[in-house]
Each structure stands twice: as structure tokens, then as C-alpha cells.
């Protein structure tokens, strides 16, 4: 047998044993023999590196070090799910589904909601090629080498060649691995992680994949995606994934009505604690893929699925103190510092995490709860990140040992005056230009992806630049030079893990920062307008303003009434814009940015208008087209005054039918008598 054949044979054998062991819990070979074969393979691969196969089990032991994970765009955005917390909300969801499907019969698949981190895994020509984190849903980090360490994830599958597809799933650290990891950390005098989810998230982001392999991460898969429509139901896809060797949790169940969904929820409320990892709810998904397409998506989540979150655990804690945080806008957030008498400074244990602080939102909330320092309060963690104080246990109150909470009148960060506008719940620090968190926050906002998109800078680097007195204001970014940046460094400690992190500006970092800043001068006006941080002017409002007013001078010169004539600009926004431009310092700030070369007019990005031939008409399309990509088709419709809608309804004027159209859209259009036109007919409408 030649080396290539032997390598291939060993790879196949080891993968088979691996699969049997981790997926079927069957050991067909002793650990010793397995290691022996693995060693043989390793040594052959070392001798003939070119012959190493992409699916080789030796990839799983790690060994690569990744300094910076590349950021990659998701082929299909990673959306989140809408949440429900009670039966009524579920029934409402079911009603919406029923209505959206116009009385067609439908089924649900219920799954557990695994509490880990979502992963996207891409396969090309049967081989696992890429593992990416969710990131912001549009872009994530490429953590392929770390994902390869998941033993239950097949590195090669028996799928037809030439077919690429993506698998979504939840990466997690089983409780057993989590406990081992924490006890190892404690033995080594390192800090332990607060919960398995944080530990999983930290582990997936480690630079050293060999260490990742030691941690023992796992993943459940729950979604199949590809350009072709391969499955007609979710159920089919789960069964096929299982047969291909993926780790599909067997806990899913098909339900034909919402009552059986509720029974599933009740069943798993208790039973889920017997599982090897954390779950925080269940996910209910429409089974038919065609029906999913009919219901479509909102901006954030599918209309065909929903998450039911199990009730948050509530625990008593002692309110030791109230501290005050200052945000980017100067808004003050009171924070409850919590403890349990027995835990002395260690917080309380809640739903598997250690909680030391909880948001109290604002002064009204403190009043509403009638809080006093020293009170016993109830704290709840709703699966979301920030815990809440829900009530005071008045029976435990002792007026002598508890003290009134006196809301501060000056800013805890800078000593500036606090003020509260009529009708607003929050107090604000008025020292806008001199309050450090406000300054840093404004810079962080400015570099945001939807603003100037300077991703070579981040919170830590900005803090460093601010602390060293190099960047005191957004405009200072445009005066940065190589010499000012090179060699700066800072050491920080991660609050949660206690790990030391060093930020140092070496040559490459400095170059990246300077390039990012230079590139930001080309960012379109709408992004600049969002970036300068006028209160209430979010990304969408900035876009509306930019396309309506075209440039900054028009906005600056517009009075309140004129501003109100712009689409979707209400009283609060118009008022805030007027106030912003009345302030001379803001005007100087904008002039400085203009001098730096930023875009303050929208010439290039005004949506092209070709005609008004489609005005008043609504369109939807299905399938693929000869002359247009989807986006170009939408642009064409809009450029000619038409509107693109998200689903087939009786109100739809035209369904444009391309090649390989979606069957459900066609059926629905036929049923509702919607006019269907071909791509050519659409072109003819435009003359
Ligand atoms: S399906 C369009 N199924 O929950 C979203 N998600 O808020 C499709 N999750 O980011 C997701 N268990 O990380 C789905 N059985 C399951 C899940 C699940 C956990 C996570 C996932 C997602 C988040 C949704």
C-alpha cells in the first residue's frame, strides 16, 4: 500500500471510529489502539504533508495559532428569533401564522433552545471548509480551526460533489467539560468562568486551537441552508442531517397544533435539566419550507419561527449600594450592587451565572420599587444579559439598618451638573464636552460600522488614545500620524475572567488604523450624519435626512417646520436637530470634519430616479432573472416609482416570475388572482 492509500485508509477508519464513539456511544476499538492509529497517521502526514486530507482527524487536535480572526460576510445573514414568554403570546404567534397561510394546513417542529453560541458551518464539495461566529449577523469571525476541534462535527460528508451548503448550529461546552475546565483553572490559580455559555464563547475565540481541543466543545446542528431547494420540510432536513452524521439533538418533535406545542414546552421545562448542557427555552418552527417562504421575514427575524423562553429564575439578594454609570449620551444609569450575606462580595448565583450588579434604569424605577440601601430585593435574570431588580421584600426591611437612596445631583465621572428634562426618565450629565465617558462614547459611536466604519479602532484602543491625551475629540482622529501612534501600549484586566490583555500599537496596527481613518473620508454622507451623533438621529433617520436634504448645509439651515416636512421626522427629532445646530461648538466641529475631507453631501448616493411609470404599483418577484440580480431588480422597480413588498397578498399588483420560481408564491398568487408577469413583460412595462 502506498503512503497515499495508507493515509486515506487511516483517515477513513479513524473518522469512522470517532463517529461511532461520539455519536453512537459505541467503542469499536480501545482508546490505546485508536491513539496508535492516530499516531501512525500523524507521522505519515508529517512525512508527506501534501497527502494530508482535509477531513483528517489530526485537524481536531488543533495546533494552529490564529492571531486575528478574519471577519467574513455571511452568505445568508444570521437572524435572531422573536421571543415569547407566555402561552398567550404563543397563541398569538399561531394566529399570525394561520392568517398568513390563508387557512392552509401546517405543522410545527419544536426544538430545544440551546444556550451556547451560534455557529455557521460551510461545506464545499463534501468537505467542511469554514466555521464562523454569528458576529453582528452580517459578518462574523472565521474560527474554522477551533470549530474543527468539535468531535461530533463531520469534516467530510457523503454529499454530492459540487454542492455547497451551510449548516447552522449551537456550539456549547457540556457541563462536564465546563466543570473540568473550571477546576483546572482553579487548580492553576486562574479565575473560573461564571457559566458554561461564557466559557463556550471564550473557548471558541481562543487563539490556540490545541487549547480549544482540550476544552472539549460540542455543537448541535439545527438548520440547513443552500442556494438550491433540497428539502421540502424542516423535518426532512433534520433526518437527512442526522443520516449524514451531524449531531442533531434527538429532542425535537413534530406538533400539528399549538396545544401540542404547549405540551412539549411543559414536558421539557423539567426534563431539560437532565441534558448535558444549558437550554433556555424552546424554538418553534414552521415545518414546510414553502410555507416559510410565504410568511417571510421582518427586518430582524423570521415570521415562521419563534422562541419560547422559560421563566427567569428569581432570587433574593441584598442591595449593598447603588452606583451610577454614565453613557455616551450622558444618560445616567443607576446600578444595583448586589450580594448575599453568605457570599461576601461574590454576588449571587442565578440561572448558572454569578450576578453582582443589576440595572435600575432610572430614578423613577428606584422610586417605583421604593428601594433602600440594605434592602432584600428579588433579582431576576431573563436569559438576557442584564439582570433586573423586580421587587423589594418589605417583610425583611429594617428601617434602622437601611438607608434612603439619595440620587446624585452631579456626575460621578466628571462632577458636571445633572439635569432632567421634563417628561424624561433619565438624568443627563450636562458637561457634554468634558465628561470622559461621553467623549469616548461619541468616538466609539463615530467609528461604528454603520457610521464611519473604522474597524481597525475599537473600544480598547479608543480608551488608550483618550487616556494618553492623544485623542480628546472625534476631530483629533484626523490629525493622527504614525509617530503619534507607534509604540503606545496598555494593559487591561478582563472583569469576568481576570485575564490580562495587552493592547500595543505595533507597525501593522498603526498602519491599519491610519488606513481605516483615511478610508472613512469616503464614507457616504448618511453615515457621517449618523456618526456625528445628533441625539435621536439613528442610522435610519440619518439616511432619510440625507436623501431628503442632500447636504449638511440644507439640514443646518432648515428650521423646525422644514425639518418636519421630511419623511418620518417627528417633533423630538426635529427639535433635537435644531438645538444641535444652534450650538456654535457643533458648527465648528462640523467645519473641522469638512476640512478633514469627510463627505457632507449626498450627490452620489441619491437613489437614481428613472421614471414614474410604476408609481403606485406594488411588486414582488420569485426565482432568478436573466438581466438582474435580486438587488438590481429591486432598484429598478424603485427607480421607476414602484414599491417592493415582502409577501403575496390580495393587494399585490404584480408578481414577477423568473426561472425556478417558488411554488408557494405562485400558488398563492393564483389563489388571490394576482397578476403574474415574466421578466420580459416587466421590461416592457418600462418601455
Ligand atoms: S433556529 C432565524 N434553533 O437562538 C434564526 N436557533 O435567537 C434561526 N438557538 O442565534 C435559529 N437553539 O443561536 C434555532 N434549536 C434552535 C436553537 C437556536 C438555540 C439560538 C441560535 C440563534 C438564537 C435565536
XYZ file of C-alpha atoms and ligand atoms in Angstrom:
711
model
C 0.000 0.000 0.000
C 1.488 3.343 -0.953
C 1.521 6.258 1.533
C -1.421 7.985 -0.121
C -3.554 4.884 0.172
C -2.489 4.253 3.757
C -3.208 7.853 4.748
C -6.603 7.680 3.144
C -7.381 4.358 4.824
C -6.298 5.566 8.259
C -8.247 8.787 7.889
C -11.387 6.935 6.967
C -11.024 4.371 9.738
C -10.320 6.908 12.442
C -13.210 9.080 11.344
C -15.479 6.069 11.453
C -14.394 5.111 15.000
C -14.690 8.703 16.037
C -18.228 8.923 14.715
C -19.230 5.639 16.390
C -17.772 6.783 19.676
C -19.065 10.333 19.862
C -22.362 9.969 18.073
C -23.440 6.423 18.838
C -21.542 5.961 22.121
C -20.042 2.731 20.809
C -16.327 1.919 21.199
C -15.360 -0.434 18.418
C -11.700 -0.064 19.283
C -9.803 0.551 22.508
C -8.523 4.038 23.300
C -4.993 2.721 23.079
C -5.460 1.261 19.614
C -7.163 4.416 18.466
C -4.232 6.534 19.634
C -1.830 4.165 17.957
C -3.562 4.569 14.603
C -3.752 8.309 15.098
C -0.020 8.464 15.781
C 0.668 6.412 12.632
C -1.420 8.799 10.601
C 0.234 11.824 12.161
C 3.685 10.581 11.398
C 2.763 9.721 7.789
C 1.240 13.169 7.386
C 4.427 14.708 8.702
C 6.420 12.763 6.171
C 4.065 13.545 3.297
C 2.386 16.834 4.178
C 0.902 17.127 0.702
C -1.061 13.950 1.230
C -2.836 15.121 4.374
C -6.566 15.092 3.727
C -8.869 17.978 4.647
C -11.012 15.614 6.696
C -8.060 14.139 8.592
C -8.861 13.588 12.285
C -5.491 15.147 13.114
C -7.068 18.543 12.397
C -9.151 18.068 15.505
C -6.254 18.132 17.930
C -5.524 21.686 16.915
C -2.100 23.210 16.827
C -2.741 26.328 14.789
C -2.436 29.735 16.360
C -4.654 32.462 14.940
C -3.663 35.971 15.953
C -6.635 37.755 14.470
C -9.728 36.005 13.238
C -10.641 37.196 9.772
C -14.016 38.850 9.537
C -16.186 37.217 6.884
C -19.558 38.083 5.482
C -22.307 35.522 5.965
C -23.723 34.191 2.726
C -27.123 34.123 4.426
C -27.498 36.649 7.257
C -27.747 35.111 10.721
C -31.001 36.413 12.100
C -32.310 36.074 15.581
C -35.684 34.887 16.811
C -38.548 36.822 18.307
C -39.118 35.791 21.908
C -42.286 34.931 23.760
C -42.673 34.411 27.451
C -46.190 33.077 27.913
C -48.836 30.885 26.355
C -50.910 33.807 25.128
C -48.010 35.195 23.097
C -47.558 31.747 21.584
C -51.217 31.532 20.687
C -50.925 34.986 19.100
C -47.965 33.746 17.066
C -50.007 30.753 15.955
C -52.854 33.072 14.927
C -50.464 35.153 12.825
C -49.168 32.005 11.140
C -52.692 30.759 10.464
C -53.703 34.087 8.979
C -50.526 34.421 6.930
C -51.143 30.996 5.396
C -54.753 31.743 4.499
C -56.173 28.644 6.056
C -53.675 26.133 4.643
C -52.858 23.230 6.955
C -49.471 23.489 8.661
C -47.178 21.758 11.144
C -44.544 22.889 13.599
C -41.245 21.403 14.599
C -40.353 22.107 18.216
C -36.736 22.063 19.296
C -34.921 22.972 22.447
C -33.226 26.325 22.502
C -29.625 25.527 23.320
C -27.802 28.198 25.223
C -24.407 28.462 23.614
C -23.073 30.442 20.706
C -24.429 30.197 17.207
C -22.134 28.825 14.565
C -22.255 28.766 10.816
C -20.503 25.847 9.133
C -19.887 25.721 5.404
C -19.255 22.592 3.338
C -17.916 22.656 -0.179
C -17.501 19.514 -2.276
C -18.342 17.395 0.794
C -15.616 18.971 2.918
C -16.034 21.231 5.949
C -14.292 24.429 4.889
C -15.344 27.189 7.229
C -16.730 27.810 10.690
C -17.863 31.330 11.523
C -19.369 33.007 14.595
C -22.622 34.915 14.350
C -20.927 38.289 14.913
C -23.432 41.017 14.174
C -25.458 38.704 11.956
C -23.988 40.143 8.762
C -20.305 39.445 9.421
C -18.721 37.048 11.843
C -15.267 35.794 12.807
C -13.684 32.926 10.935
C -12.915 30.389 13.679
C -12.565 27.366 11.375
C -9.636 25.799 13.196
C -11.445 25.977 16.506
C -14.682 24.574 15.098
C -12.719 21.640 13.662
C -11.966 20.512 17.203
C -15.647 19.604 17.708
C -15.517 15.827 17.621
C -19.155 15.361 16.659
C -18.807 17.589 13.612
C -18.061 15.585 10.468
C -15.178 17.060 8.487
C -16.373 15.209 5.394
C -19.888 14.181 4.494
C -21.376 11.970 1.819
C -22.985 14.826 -0.095
C -22.963 15.100 -3.894
C -19.880 16.813 -5.292
C -20.224 20.361 -6.483
C -22.876 21.089 -3.925
C -22.070 23.620 -1.250
C -24.241 24.186 1.746
C -24.235 25.726 5.160
C -25.190 24.247 8.491
C -26.206 26.319 11.465
C -25.986 25.123 14.987
C -25.202 25.978 18.565
C -21.692 25.468 19.889
C -21.561 24.710 23.589
C -19.418 23.400 26.371
C -21.056 20.373 28.010
C -21.440 20.815 31.777
C -18.892 18.048 32.353
C -16.235 19.833 30.263
C -17.147 23.127 31.884
C -16.665 21.774 35.371
C -13.366 20.201 34.450
C -12.174 23.389 32.832
C -13.085 25.435 35.878
C -11.488 23.057 38.327
C -8.314 23.022 36.205
C -8.357 26.822 36.187
C -8.819 26.997 39.935
C -6.008 24.496 40.479
C -3.765 26.685 38.352
C -4.766 29.742 40.349
C -6.651 31.241 37.420
C -10.137 32.693 37.541
C -13.011 30.491 36.569
C -15.822 31.315 34.160
C -19.190 32.347 35.551
C -21.196 29.943 33.371
C -20.909 27.364 30.624
C -22.141 29.765 27.971
C -19.430 32.344 28.689
C -16.883 29.567 28.850
C -18.001 28.257 25.450
C -17.927 31.700 23.953
C -14.444 32.379 25.375
C -13.180 28.985 24.235
C -14.363 29.365 20.642
C -12.401 32.615 20.478
C -9.098 31.262 21.787
C -6.122 31.801 19.531
C -4.559 28.434 20.272
C -6.652 25.683 18.735
C -4.820 22.980 20.697
C -6.164 24.539 23.890
C -9.621 24.698 22.294
C -9.366 20.982 21.546
C -8.549 20.285 25.203
C -11.659 22.141 26.357
C -13.993 19.624 24.674
C -16.502 21.822 22.870
C -19.523 20.334 21.188
C -22.315 21.537 18.900
C -25.877 20.659 17.992
C -26.967 21.460 14.473
C -30.465 22.687 13.673
C -30.552 24.288 10.256
C -29.604 23.512 6.677
C -29.130 26.262 4.079
C -28.206 26.193 0.430
C -28.933 28.024 -2.789
C -30.906 25.101 -4.110
C -34.150 23.997 -2.545
C -33.305 20.479 -1.467
C -35.779 19.769 1.286
C -39.466 20.480 1.352
C -39.756 20.301 5.139
C -37.542 21.050 8.118
C -38.227 17.555 9.393
C -36.725 16.075 6.230
C -33.632 18.211 6.662
C -33.155 17.146 10.293
C -33.432 13.480 9.359
C -31.043 13.918 6.428
C -28.540 15.790 8.603
C -28.669 13.041 11.175
C -28.083 10.434 8.454
C -25.162 12.407 7.101
C -23.556 12.124 10.533
C -24.368 15.509 12.029
C -25.142 15.905 15.704
C -28.860 16.614 15.685
C -30.314 16.590 19.176
C -32.996 13.880 19.255
C -35.192 16.114 21.431
C -37.145 17.654 18.547
C -40.772 16.855 17.948
C -43.371 17.488 15.281
C -46.557 19.172 16.512
C -49.698 19.656 14.483
C -51.280 22.313 16.665
C -50.324 24.927 19.219
C -51.764 22.883 22.099
C -49.272 20.102 21.482
C -46.532 22.762 21.294
C -47.572 23.870 24.776
C -47.412 20.273 25.977
C -43.883 19.987 24.566
C -42.917 23.134 26.472
C -44.302 21.726 29.713
C -42.581 18.398 29.187
C -39.167 19.975 28.699
C -39.456 22.608 31.434
C -38.311 19.958 33.919
C -36.717 17.393 31.679
C -34.212 19.860 30.206
C -32.191 19.810 33.416
C -31.206 16.221 32.656
C -29.477 17.308 29.434
C -25.686 17.676 29.227
C -25.870 21.393 28.526
C -27.838 24.558 29.231
C -31.121 25.328 27.491
C -33.146 28.464 27.987
C -36.318 27.786 26.075
C -37.702 26.103 23.023
C -37.819 27.107 19.373
C -40.993 26.595 17.350
C -40.513 26.466 13.588
C -42.930 26.044 10.736
C -42.177 22.685 9.129
C -42.883 23.402 5.451
C -40.130 25.301 3.650
C -42.606 26.656 1.088
C -44.837 27.984 3.851
C -41.831 29.623 5.476
C -41.239 31.495 2.236
C -44.852 32.615 2.243
C -44.551 34.141 5.699
C -41.137 35.677 5.091
C -39.119 37.810 7.472
C -39.221 41.015 9.436
C -36.014 43.070 9.456
C -34.665 41.029 12.344
C -36.264 37.644 12.440
C -38.316 35.109 10.530
C -42.103 35.267 10.812
C -42.164 31.481 10.620
C -40.416 30.772 13.896
C -40.440 31.961 17.460
C -38.613 31.231 20.681
C -40.433 30.498 23.906
C -38.245 31.440 26.842
C -38.638 29.587 30.102
C -39.385 31.794 33.079
C -36.462 33.561 34.585
C -35.231 32.351 37.890
C -35.717 34.866 40.684
C -33.574 35.019 43.831
C -33.235 37.277 46.868
C -30.160 39.462 47.231
C -29.034 42.310 49.404
C -28.756 45.740 47.894
C -25.336 46.824 49.137
C -25.102 50.099 47.253
C -26.257 51.991 44.206
C -23.610 53.220 41.772
C -24.154 55.386 38.713
C -22.945 54.747 35.171
C -22.586 57.444 32.557
C -23.348 56.535 28.938
C -22.362 58.013 25.578
C -25.212 60.499 25.608
C -24.513 61.481 29.219
C -27.517 59.457 30.402
C -27.076 58.265 33.967
C -27.990 54.673 34.765
C -28.252 53.692 38.402
C -26.854 50.234 39.058
C -27.681 47.982 41.991
C -24.610 46.430 43.615
C -25.822 43.108 44.921
C -24.663 40.458 47.282
C -25.843 37.680 49.505
C -24.717 37.870 53.103
C -23.108 34.471 52.900
C -21.233 35.181 49.700
C -19.475 38.322 50.870
C -18.737 40.307 47.773
C -19.193 37.386 45.414
C -22.679 38.298 44.220
C -25.473 35.741 43.934
C -25.898 32.632 41.808
C -28.678 32.964 39.288
C -29.503 30.638 36.366
C -25.979 29.321 36.317
C -24.293 32.729 36.434
C -22.819 34.924 39.110
C -24.640 38.218 39.373
C -23.115 41.159 41.178
C -24.930 44.050 39.545
C -28.325 44.807 38.094
C -29.647 47.795 36.202
C -32.108 50.059 37.998
C -32.783 52.038 34.805
C -33.521 55.485 36.272
C -34.647 57.475 39.301
C -38.317 56.666 38.663
C -37.576 52.971 38.862
C -35.866 53.401 42.234
C -38.927 55.275 43.406
C -41.332 52.749 41.945
C -39.539 49.900 43.692
C -39.315 52.004 46.850
C -35.740 50.849 47.338
C -33.441 51.449 50.300
C -29.783 50.519 50.648
C -29.590 47.336 52.700
C -32.967 46.064 51.471
C -33.500 42.474 50.483
C -34.567 42.557 46.868
C -35.594 39.995 44.259
C -33.328 39.688 41.287
C -34.284 38.068 38.045
C -32.272 37.094 35.024
C -34.406 36.695 31.958
C -31.836 34.870 29.850
C -30.908 38.297 28.591
C -27.622 39.763 29.617
C -28.613 42.361 32.165
C -30.347 41.171 35.318
C -33.201 43.156 36.870
C -34.314 44.016 40.381
C -38.013 43.161 40.323
C -39.208 43.909 43.866
C -38.292 44.582 47.483
C -39.022 42.028 50.166
C -40.589 44.566 52.524
C -41.082 41.951 55.237
C -37.306 41.873 55.660
C -36.890 45.636 55.869
C -35.366 47.160 58.938
C -35.715 50.945 58.916
C -32.726 51.388 61.211
C -30.184 49.479 59.210
C -31.429 50.511 55.753
C -30.797 53.922 54.257
C -32.580 56.138 51.836
C -31.121 56.393 48.327
C -30.151 59.952 47.552
C -29.990 60.498 43.821
C -26.842 62.449 42.941
C -27.007 65.965 41.531
C -23.541 65.851 39.954
C -21.939 63.447 37.520
C -19.956 60.645 39.217
C -17.393 60.722 36.403
C -16.693 64.402 35.876
C -18.546 66.336 38.567
C -20.710 68.102 35.972
C -24.274 69.138 36.796
C -27.003 66.576 36.198
C -30.284 67.670 34.715
C -33.553 66.013 33.935
C -35.732 67.366 31.158
C -39.419 67.470 31.709
C -41.092 64.266 30.692
C -37.824 62.327 30.521
C -36.986 59.469 32.813
C -33.221 59.826 32.662
C -30.908 62.316 34.255
C -28.146 63.560 31.963
C -24.714 64.938 32.685
C -24.644 68.394 31.129
C -20.858 68.564 30.804
C -21.110 67.116 27.330
C -17.731 68.268 26.084
C -15.716 67.486 29.199
C -17.138 64.230 30.531
C -14.787 61.308 29.698
C -17.333 58.525 29.103
C -19.353 60.853 26.885
C -16.305 61.780 24.850
C -15.134 58.192 24.498
C -18.678 57.069 23.752
C -19.029 59.627 20.978
C -15.802 58.436 19.390
C -16.919 54.802 19.676
C -20.189 55.717 18.045
C -18.379 57.595 15.293
C -16.267 54.591 14.275
C -19.273 52.225 14.346
C -19.856 50.008 11.320
C -22.976 51.935 10.326
C -21.160 55.249 10.800
C -17.555 55.756 9.647
C -16.854 52.035 9.831
C -13.293 52.300 11.143
C -12.981 48.719 12.310
C -9.265 48.995 12.995
C -10.200 51.026 16.073
C -12.278 49.653 18.930
C -13.293 50.415 22.493
C -9.941 49.426 23.980
C -7.859 51.385 21.504
C -10.005 54.472 21.882
C -9.702 54.294 25.629
C -5.939 54.085 25.239
C -5.800 57.051 22.865
C -8.042 59.064 25.145
C -6.168 58.175 28.328
C -2.860 59.184 26.748
C -4.355 62.515 25.760
C -3.841 61.874 22.047
C -7.483 61.829 21.005
C -9.692 64.145 23.020
C -12.363 64.559 20.436
C -13.537 62.946 17.175
C -11.735 65.502 15.040
C -8.402 64.524 16.605
C -8.668 61.202 14.761
C -7.935 63.059 11.542
C -4.713 64.521 12.954
C -3.238 61.151 13.928
C 0.135 60.273 12.495
C 2.372 57.234 12.549
C 4.662 58.829 15.111
C 1.859 59.712 17.477
C 0.604 56.104 17.487
C 3.595 53.814 17.200
C 4.656 52.177 20.460
C 1.629 53.107 22.586
C 0.533 50.348 24.922
C -1.864 49.490 27.671
C -2.567 46.524 29.916
C -6.133 45.755 30.984
C -7.754 43.061 33.047
C -10.890 41.292 31.866
C -13.519 41.840 34.547
C -15.104 38.470 34.048
C -12.168 36.148 33.582
C -9.470 38.158 35.266
C -7.313 37.572 32.219
C -4.701 40.187 31.388
C -4.982 41.728 27.962
C -2.327 43.870 26.407
C -3.019 46.381 23.698
C 0.106 47.506 21.897
C 0.431 49.607 18.781
C 2.926 47.896 16.514
C 3.636 48.780 12.922
C 0.789 46.774 11.364
C -1.779 48.045 13.872
C -0.762 51.628 13.284
C -0.959 51.185 9.529
C -4.400 49.626 9.802
C -5.671 52.438 11.994
C -4.364 55.135 9.681
C -5.750 53.347 6.620
C -9.146 52.934 8.283
C -9.278 56.630 9.111
C -8.246 57.593 5.596
C -10.890 55.306 4.107
C -13.562 56.846 6.325
C -13.253 60.053 4.323
C -15.111 58.232 1.567
C -17.969 57.075 3.800
C -21.249 58.375 2.381
C -22.957 61.420 3.862
C -25.736 59.429 5.547
C -23.111 57.556 7.561
C -21.303 60.759 8.506
C -24.619 62.232 9.608
C -25.274 59.214 11.782
C -21.700 59.236 13.079
C -21.665 62.785 14.388
C -24.193 61.670 16.968
C -27.084 64.117 16.961
C -29.454 62.886 19.619
C -32.326 60.792 18.166
C -30.695 60.668 14.728
C -30.134 56.944 14.298
C -28.903 55.250 11.133
C -32.339 55.116 9.502
C -33.233 58.713 10.337
C -29.827 59.839 9.039
C -30.496 58.029 5.778
C -33.892 59.706 5.408
C -32.431 63.133 6.181
C -29.517 62.661 3.790
C -31.687 61.670 0.872
C -34.238 64.419 1.562
C -31.918 67.358 2.299
C -28.950 66.210 0.211
C -26.302 68.056 2.225
C -25.408 69.268 5.693
C -25.987 72.941 4.957
C -29.580 72.303 3.984
C -30.124 70.480 7.250
C -28.322 73.135 9.269
C -30.362 75.910 7.661
C -33.691 74.134 7.913
C -35.998 75.413 10.631
C -38.224 73.214 12.741
C -41.149 73.325 10.276
C -38.990 72.487 7.276
C -37.441 69.578 9.155
C -40.904 68.264 9.939
C -41.715 68.086 6.226
C -39.045 65.409 5.729
C -40.336 61.819 5.778
C -40.554 60.250 9.224
C -39.079 63.239 11.056
C -41.179 63.834 14.155
C -41.235 66.518 16.786
C -38.497 65.127 19.016
C -36.023 64.604 16.173
C -36.669 67.987 14.553
C -36.261 69.730 17.901
C -33.019 67.911 18.590
C -31.562 68.803 15.158
C -32.418 72.489 15.597
C -30.778 72.511 19.019
C -27.717 70.733 17.696
C -27.025 73.322 15.027
C -27.755 76.248 17.323
C -24.699 75.250 19.302
C -21.682 77.039 17.879
C -19.254 74.366 19.048
C -21.106 71.810 16.948
C -20.811 74.057 13.923
C -17.054 74.370 14.423
C -16.844 70.604 14.882
C -18.552 70.025 11.543
C -16.313 72.544 9.804
C -13.243 70.745 11.111
C -14.549 67.446 9.765
C -15.364 69.079 6.459
C -11.784 70.345 6.257
C -10.518 66.862 7.056
C -12.269 65.731 3.864
C -15.403 63.925 5.077
C -18.481 63.667 2.862
C -21.110 66.227 3.737
C -23.275 65.941 0.700
C -25.171 63.078 -0.823
C -24.742 63.641 -4.546
C -23.600 60.142 -5.252
C -25.988 58.255 -3.105
C -29.265 59.808 -4.063
C -31.371 56.968 -5.359
C -31.459 57.156 -9.085
C -34.840 58.125 -10.426
C -35.533 56.940 -13.941
C -39.250 57.426 -14.384
C -42.565 57.377 -12.560
C -44.034 54.670 -14.734
C -44.525 52.262 -11.842
C -45.812 54.788 -9.318
C -48.497 53.381 -7.061
C -47.790 49.784 -8.095
C -46.525 47.047 -5.818
C -44.223 44.243 -6.905
C -42.837 41.000 -5.648
C -40.563 38.625 -7.502
C -39.757 34.936 -7.322
C -36.988 32.880 -8.912
C -33.887 34.096 -10.727
C -33.639 36.530 -13.637
C -31.571 36.927 -16.758
C -30.975 40.661 -16.632
C -30.961 41.336 -12.907
C -29.592 40.154 -9.621
C -32.275 40.441 -6.935
C -30.962 43.734 -5.634
C -30.725 45.281 -9.087
C -34.305 44.275 -9.812
C -35.476 45.952 -6.616
C -33.527 49.073 -7.502
C -35.076 49.106 -10.968
C -38.583 48.872 -9.524
C -37.918 51.643 -7.037
C -36.092 53.865 -9.538
C -39.286 53.831 -11.592
C -41.562 54.664 -8.694
C -42.742 51.157 -7.795
C -42.644 49.524 -4.389
C -41.282 46.097 -3.475
C -43.324 44.244 -0.869
C -42.399 41.235 1.205
C -45.204 38.765 0.602
C -48.031 37.769 -1.720
C -51.309 39.307 -0.633
C -54.528 40.367 -2.299
C -53.127 43.884 -2.520
C -50.098 42.879 -4.582
C -50.262 44.244 -8.131
C -47.607 42.144 -9.886
C -45.637 39.008 -9.154
C -42.596 38.920 -11.450
C -41.844 35.290 -12.187
C -38.295 34.296 -13.049
C -36.620 30.951 -13.552
C -37.169 28.295 -10.876
C -39.867 30.301 -9.076
C -41.066 29.376 -5.589
C -44.099 27.121 -5.844
C -45.846 28.587 -2.831
C -45.725 32.165 -4.093
C -47.157 31.078 -7.438
C -49.934 29.075 -5.808
C -50.826 31.913 -3.521
C -50.783 34.445 -6.367
C -53.087 32.176 -8.382
C -55.439 31.812 -5.465
C -55.589 35.559 -4.884
C -55.773 36.409 -8.560
C -52.556 38.397 -8.512
C -51.266 39.248 -11.960
C -48.096 37.325 -12.812
C -45.655 38.712 -15.344
C -42.416 37.482 -16.853
C -39.130 39.347 -16.752
C -39.719 40.426 -20.375
C -43.160 41.758 -19.580
C -41.695 43.695 -16.691
C -39.049 45.211 -19.004
C -41.814 46.062 -21.478
C -43.672 47.969 -18.729
C -40.648 50.218 -18.508
C -40.618 50.677 -22.230
S -33.048 28.454 14.725
C -33.518 32.613 12.199
N -32.941 26.611 16.555
O -31.108 31.038 19.312
C -32.946 32.032 13.430
N -31.816 28.672 16.995
O -32.389 33.950 18.779
C -32.839 30.569 13.314
N -30.664 28.739 19.133
O -28.996 32.722 17.132
C -32.308 29.985 14.543
N -31.177 26.709 19.779
O -28.028 30.737 18.366
C -32.567 27.861 16.218
N -32.923 24.857 18.075
C -32.542 26.091 17.729
C -31.748 26.904 18.568
C -31.414 28.193 18.162
C -30.527 27.825 20.090
C -30.092 30.106 19.180
C -29.329 30.492 17.953
C -29.951 31.768 17.463
C -30.780 32.194 18.620
C -32.043 32.842 18.094
